Tab-separated table of C-alpha atoms in Angstrom:
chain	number	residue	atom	x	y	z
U	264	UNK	CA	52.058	8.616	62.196
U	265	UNK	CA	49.318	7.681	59.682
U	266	UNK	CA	50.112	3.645	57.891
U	267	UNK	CA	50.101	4.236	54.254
U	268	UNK	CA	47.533	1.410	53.113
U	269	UNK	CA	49.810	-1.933	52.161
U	270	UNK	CA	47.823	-5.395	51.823
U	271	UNK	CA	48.458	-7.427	54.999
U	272	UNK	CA	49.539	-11.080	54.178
U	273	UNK	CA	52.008	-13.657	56.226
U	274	UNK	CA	54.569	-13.288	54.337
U	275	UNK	CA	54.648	-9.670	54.016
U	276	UNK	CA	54.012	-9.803	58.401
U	277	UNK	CA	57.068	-12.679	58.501
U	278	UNK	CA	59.563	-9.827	56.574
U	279	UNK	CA	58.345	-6.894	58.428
U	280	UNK	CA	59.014	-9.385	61.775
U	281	UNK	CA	62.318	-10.547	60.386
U	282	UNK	CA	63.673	-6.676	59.842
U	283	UNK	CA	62.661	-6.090	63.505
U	284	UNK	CA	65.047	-8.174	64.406
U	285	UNK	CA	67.914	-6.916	62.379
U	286	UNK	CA	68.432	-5.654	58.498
U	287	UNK	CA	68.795	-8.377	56.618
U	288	UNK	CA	68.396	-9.652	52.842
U	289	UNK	CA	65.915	-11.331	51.006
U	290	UNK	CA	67.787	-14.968	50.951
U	291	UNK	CA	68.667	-14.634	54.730
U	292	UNK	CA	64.744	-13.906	55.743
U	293	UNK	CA	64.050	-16.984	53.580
U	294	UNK	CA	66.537	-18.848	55.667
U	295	UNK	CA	65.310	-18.083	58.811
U	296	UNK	CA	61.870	-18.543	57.945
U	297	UNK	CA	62.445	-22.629	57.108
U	298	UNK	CA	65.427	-23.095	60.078
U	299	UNK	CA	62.786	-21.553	62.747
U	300	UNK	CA	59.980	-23.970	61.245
U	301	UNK	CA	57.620	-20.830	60.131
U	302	UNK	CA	57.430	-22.410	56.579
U	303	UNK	CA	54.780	-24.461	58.186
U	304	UNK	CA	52.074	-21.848	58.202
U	305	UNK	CA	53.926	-19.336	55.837
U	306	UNK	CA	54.701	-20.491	52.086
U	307	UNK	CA	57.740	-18.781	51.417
U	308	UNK	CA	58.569	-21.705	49.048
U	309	UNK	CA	58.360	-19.678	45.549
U	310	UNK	CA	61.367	-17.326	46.436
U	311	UNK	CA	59.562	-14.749	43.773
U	312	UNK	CA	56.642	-14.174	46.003
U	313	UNK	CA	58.745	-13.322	49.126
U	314	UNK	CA	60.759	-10.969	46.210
U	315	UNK	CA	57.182	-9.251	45.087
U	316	UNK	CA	56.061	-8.620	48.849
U	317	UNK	CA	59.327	-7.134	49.504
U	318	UNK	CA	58.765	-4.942	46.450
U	319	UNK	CA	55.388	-4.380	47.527
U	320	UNK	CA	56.357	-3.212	51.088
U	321	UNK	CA	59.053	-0.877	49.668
U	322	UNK	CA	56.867	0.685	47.636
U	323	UNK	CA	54.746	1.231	50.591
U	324	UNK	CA	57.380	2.773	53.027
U	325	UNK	CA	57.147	-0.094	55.535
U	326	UNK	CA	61.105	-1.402	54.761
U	327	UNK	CA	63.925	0.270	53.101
U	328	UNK	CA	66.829	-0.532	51.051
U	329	UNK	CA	70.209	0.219	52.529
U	330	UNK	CA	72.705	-1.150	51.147
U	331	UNK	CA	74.058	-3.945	48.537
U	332	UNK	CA	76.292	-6.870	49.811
U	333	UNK	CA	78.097	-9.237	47.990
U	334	UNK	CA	80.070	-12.459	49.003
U	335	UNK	CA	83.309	-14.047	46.997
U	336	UNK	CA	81.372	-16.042	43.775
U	337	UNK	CA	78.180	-15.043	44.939
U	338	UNK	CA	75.186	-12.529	43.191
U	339	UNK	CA	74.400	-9.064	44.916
U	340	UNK	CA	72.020	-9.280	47.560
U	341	UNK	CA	70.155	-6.416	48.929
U	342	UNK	CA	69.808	-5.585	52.474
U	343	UNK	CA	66.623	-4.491	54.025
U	344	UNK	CA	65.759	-2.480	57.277
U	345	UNK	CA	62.605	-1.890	58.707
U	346	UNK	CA	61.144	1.702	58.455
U	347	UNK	CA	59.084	3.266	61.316
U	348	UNK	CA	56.092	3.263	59.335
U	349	UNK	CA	56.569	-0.344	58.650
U	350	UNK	CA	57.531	-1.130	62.619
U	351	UNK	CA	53.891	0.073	63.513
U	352	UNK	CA	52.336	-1.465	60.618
U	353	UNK	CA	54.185	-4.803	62.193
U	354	UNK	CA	52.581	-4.212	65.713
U	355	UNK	CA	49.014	-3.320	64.047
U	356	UNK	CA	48.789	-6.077	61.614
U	357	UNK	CA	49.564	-8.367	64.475
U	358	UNK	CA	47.148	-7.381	67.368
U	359	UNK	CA	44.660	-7.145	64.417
U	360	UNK	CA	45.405	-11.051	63.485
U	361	UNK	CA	44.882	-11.977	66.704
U	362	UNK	CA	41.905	-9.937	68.120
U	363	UNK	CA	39.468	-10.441	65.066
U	364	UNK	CA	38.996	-13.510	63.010
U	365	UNK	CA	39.420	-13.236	59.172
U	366	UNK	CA	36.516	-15.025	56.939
U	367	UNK	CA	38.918	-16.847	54.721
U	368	UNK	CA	37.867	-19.022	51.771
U	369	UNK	CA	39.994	-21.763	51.097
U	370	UNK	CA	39.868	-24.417	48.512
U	371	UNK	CA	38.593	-27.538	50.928
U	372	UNK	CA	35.075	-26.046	52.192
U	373	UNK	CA	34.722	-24.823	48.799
U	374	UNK	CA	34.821	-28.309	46.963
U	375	UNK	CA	32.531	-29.330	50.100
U	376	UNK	CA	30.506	-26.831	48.900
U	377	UNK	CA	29.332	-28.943	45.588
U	378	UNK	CA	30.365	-32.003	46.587
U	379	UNK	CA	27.292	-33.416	44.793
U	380	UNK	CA	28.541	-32.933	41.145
U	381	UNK	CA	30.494	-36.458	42.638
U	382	UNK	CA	28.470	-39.628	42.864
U	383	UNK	CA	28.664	-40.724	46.532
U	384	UNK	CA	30.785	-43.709	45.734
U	385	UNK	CA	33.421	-41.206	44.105
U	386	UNK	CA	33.003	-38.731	46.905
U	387	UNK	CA	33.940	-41.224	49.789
U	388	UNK	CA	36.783	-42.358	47.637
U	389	UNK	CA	38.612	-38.763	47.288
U	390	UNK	CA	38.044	-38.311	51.026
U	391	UNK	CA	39.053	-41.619	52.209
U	392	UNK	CA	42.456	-40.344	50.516
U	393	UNK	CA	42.084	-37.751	52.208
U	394	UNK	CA	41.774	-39.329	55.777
U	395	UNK	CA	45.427	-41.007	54.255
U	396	UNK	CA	46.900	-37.823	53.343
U	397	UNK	CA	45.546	-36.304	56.703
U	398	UNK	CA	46.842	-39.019	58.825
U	399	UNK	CA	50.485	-38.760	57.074
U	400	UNK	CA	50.562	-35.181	57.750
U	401	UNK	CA	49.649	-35.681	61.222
U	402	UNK	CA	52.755	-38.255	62.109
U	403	UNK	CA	55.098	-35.891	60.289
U	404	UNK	CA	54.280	-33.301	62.480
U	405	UNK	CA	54.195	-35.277	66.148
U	406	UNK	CA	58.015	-36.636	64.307
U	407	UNK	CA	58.849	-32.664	64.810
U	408	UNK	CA	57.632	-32.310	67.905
U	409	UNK	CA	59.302	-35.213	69.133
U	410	UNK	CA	62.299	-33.626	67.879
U	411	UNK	CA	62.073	-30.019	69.380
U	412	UNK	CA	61.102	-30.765	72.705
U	413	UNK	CA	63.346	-28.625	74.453
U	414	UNK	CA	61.648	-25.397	73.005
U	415	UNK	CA	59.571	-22.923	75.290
U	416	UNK	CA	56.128	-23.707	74.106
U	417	UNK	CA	56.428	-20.016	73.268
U	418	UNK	CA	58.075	-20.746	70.286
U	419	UNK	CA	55.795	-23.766	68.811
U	420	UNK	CA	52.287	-22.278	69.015
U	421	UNK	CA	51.418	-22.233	65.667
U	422	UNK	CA	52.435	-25.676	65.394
U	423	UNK	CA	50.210	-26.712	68.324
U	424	UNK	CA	47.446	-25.180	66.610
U	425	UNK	CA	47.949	-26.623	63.075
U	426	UNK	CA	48.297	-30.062	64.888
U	427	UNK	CA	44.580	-29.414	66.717
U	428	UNK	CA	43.217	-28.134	63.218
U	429	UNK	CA	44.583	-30.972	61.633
U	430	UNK	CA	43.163	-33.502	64.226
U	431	UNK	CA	39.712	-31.419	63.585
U	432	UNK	CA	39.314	-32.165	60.046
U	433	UNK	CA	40.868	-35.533	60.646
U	434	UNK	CA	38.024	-36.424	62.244
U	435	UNK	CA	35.366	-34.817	61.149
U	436	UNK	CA	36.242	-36.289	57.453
U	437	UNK	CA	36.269	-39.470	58.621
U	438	UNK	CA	32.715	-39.225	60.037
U	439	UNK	CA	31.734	-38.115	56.789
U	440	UNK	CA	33.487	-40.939	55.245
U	441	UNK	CA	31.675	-43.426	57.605
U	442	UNK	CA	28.206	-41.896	56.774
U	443	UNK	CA	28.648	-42.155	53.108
U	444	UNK	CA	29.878	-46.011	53.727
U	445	UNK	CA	26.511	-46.551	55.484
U	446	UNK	CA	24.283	-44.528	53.261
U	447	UNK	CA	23.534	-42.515	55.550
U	448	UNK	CA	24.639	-39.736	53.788
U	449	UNK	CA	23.827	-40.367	50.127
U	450	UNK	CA	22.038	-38.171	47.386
U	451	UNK	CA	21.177	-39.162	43.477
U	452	UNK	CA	20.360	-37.146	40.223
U	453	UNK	CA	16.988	-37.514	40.587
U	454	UNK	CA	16.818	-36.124	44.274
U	455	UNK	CA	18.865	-33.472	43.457
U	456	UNK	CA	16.648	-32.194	40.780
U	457	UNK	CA	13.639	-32.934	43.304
U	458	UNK	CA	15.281	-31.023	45.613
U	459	UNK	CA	16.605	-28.224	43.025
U	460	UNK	CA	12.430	-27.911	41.992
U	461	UNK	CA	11.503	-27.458	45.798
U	462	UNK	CA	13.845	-25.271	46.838
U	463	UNK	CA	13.222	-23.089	43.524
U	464	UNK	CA	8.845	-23.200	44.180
U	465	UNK	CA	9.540	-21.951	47.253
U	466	UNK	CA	11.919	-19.021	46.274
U	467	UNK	CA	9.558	-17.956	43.306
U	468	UNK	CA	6.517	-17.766	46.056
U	469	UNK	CA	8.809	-15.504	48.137
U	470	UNK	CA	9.068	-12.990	45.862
């Protein structure tokens, strides 16, 4: 059977796991998604995104509508099922995840990128609040481990690894933080034009 071509994303891989356990509607996926913890590496917070992927895979054959509930005083809701089209698209987008890394480009490296536009002073100020924010994150997370310590480890690994990602940057930034405090890492107008003159001499001779 031949995947019709749907864009892959977290939360569209979180519904198309949710229906594999058992039709369900939009409100009840969202449900599960925060009870199990998964709203730690998938942002199903704006309920209208989850709504447009769901649209989204519809439209692409991977789930199907079958049939409207409603409670007493409640709206309609909408129960989904998963088709086979979308169960293999499940098992493909998740051996793909896994087996081959994805170059993603989020905001942080990005900023890193032209950190320069800052004066140094400013730049170890925003990351020392950083190192803050970093190291509150951090606690709240070991305060949910602490709590859950009677789950398989099966059942926490993405949590294990945002913890180790988190402990990465932690303290990588606050090397960076400590260089900038000694000078060791410093940079000024005038050497970054020196530098921007250099760099473009030496492109103009390549070509």
């Amino acid at each position: 059977m031949k995947i019709k071509s749907s864009k892959r994303s977290p939360v569209g891989l979180a519904v198309l796991t949710m229906l594999y356990e058992a039709p369900m509607h939009p409100y009840r996926m969202q449900q599960l998604i925060k009870e199990r913890g998964k709203d730690e590496v998938i942002n199903v917070g704006q309920r209208a995104s989850l709504y447009q992927t769901i649209n989204r895979l519809e439209r692409d054959g991977l789930i199907v509508a079958r049939r409207v509930t409603r409670e007493e005083n409640r709206p309609e809701r909408t129960v989904y099922e998963l088709t086979a089209m979308g169960e293999q698209a499940m098992f493909e987008w998740m051996r793909q995840i896994l087996s081959t890394p994805s170059k993603d480009f989020p905001e942080f490296p990005a900023a890193l990128s032209f950190l320069p536009v800052l004066t140094p002073s400013d730049a170890q100020r925003q990351l020392v609040q950083r190192v803050v924010a970093l190291e509150a994150e951090l606690k709240r997370i070991d305060d949910e481990l602490a709590k859950v310590t009677f789950l398989p480890r099966l059942f926490l690994l993405e949590i294990e690894l945002l913890r180790e990602s988190l402990v990465t940057e932690l303290k990588w930034v606050r090397s960076v933080v400590s260089d900038l405090r000694s000078g060791k890492l410093t940079w000024s107008k005038a050497w970054l034009h020196k530098m921007a003159a250099e760099f473009g001499s030496q492109h103009g001779e390549t070509e």
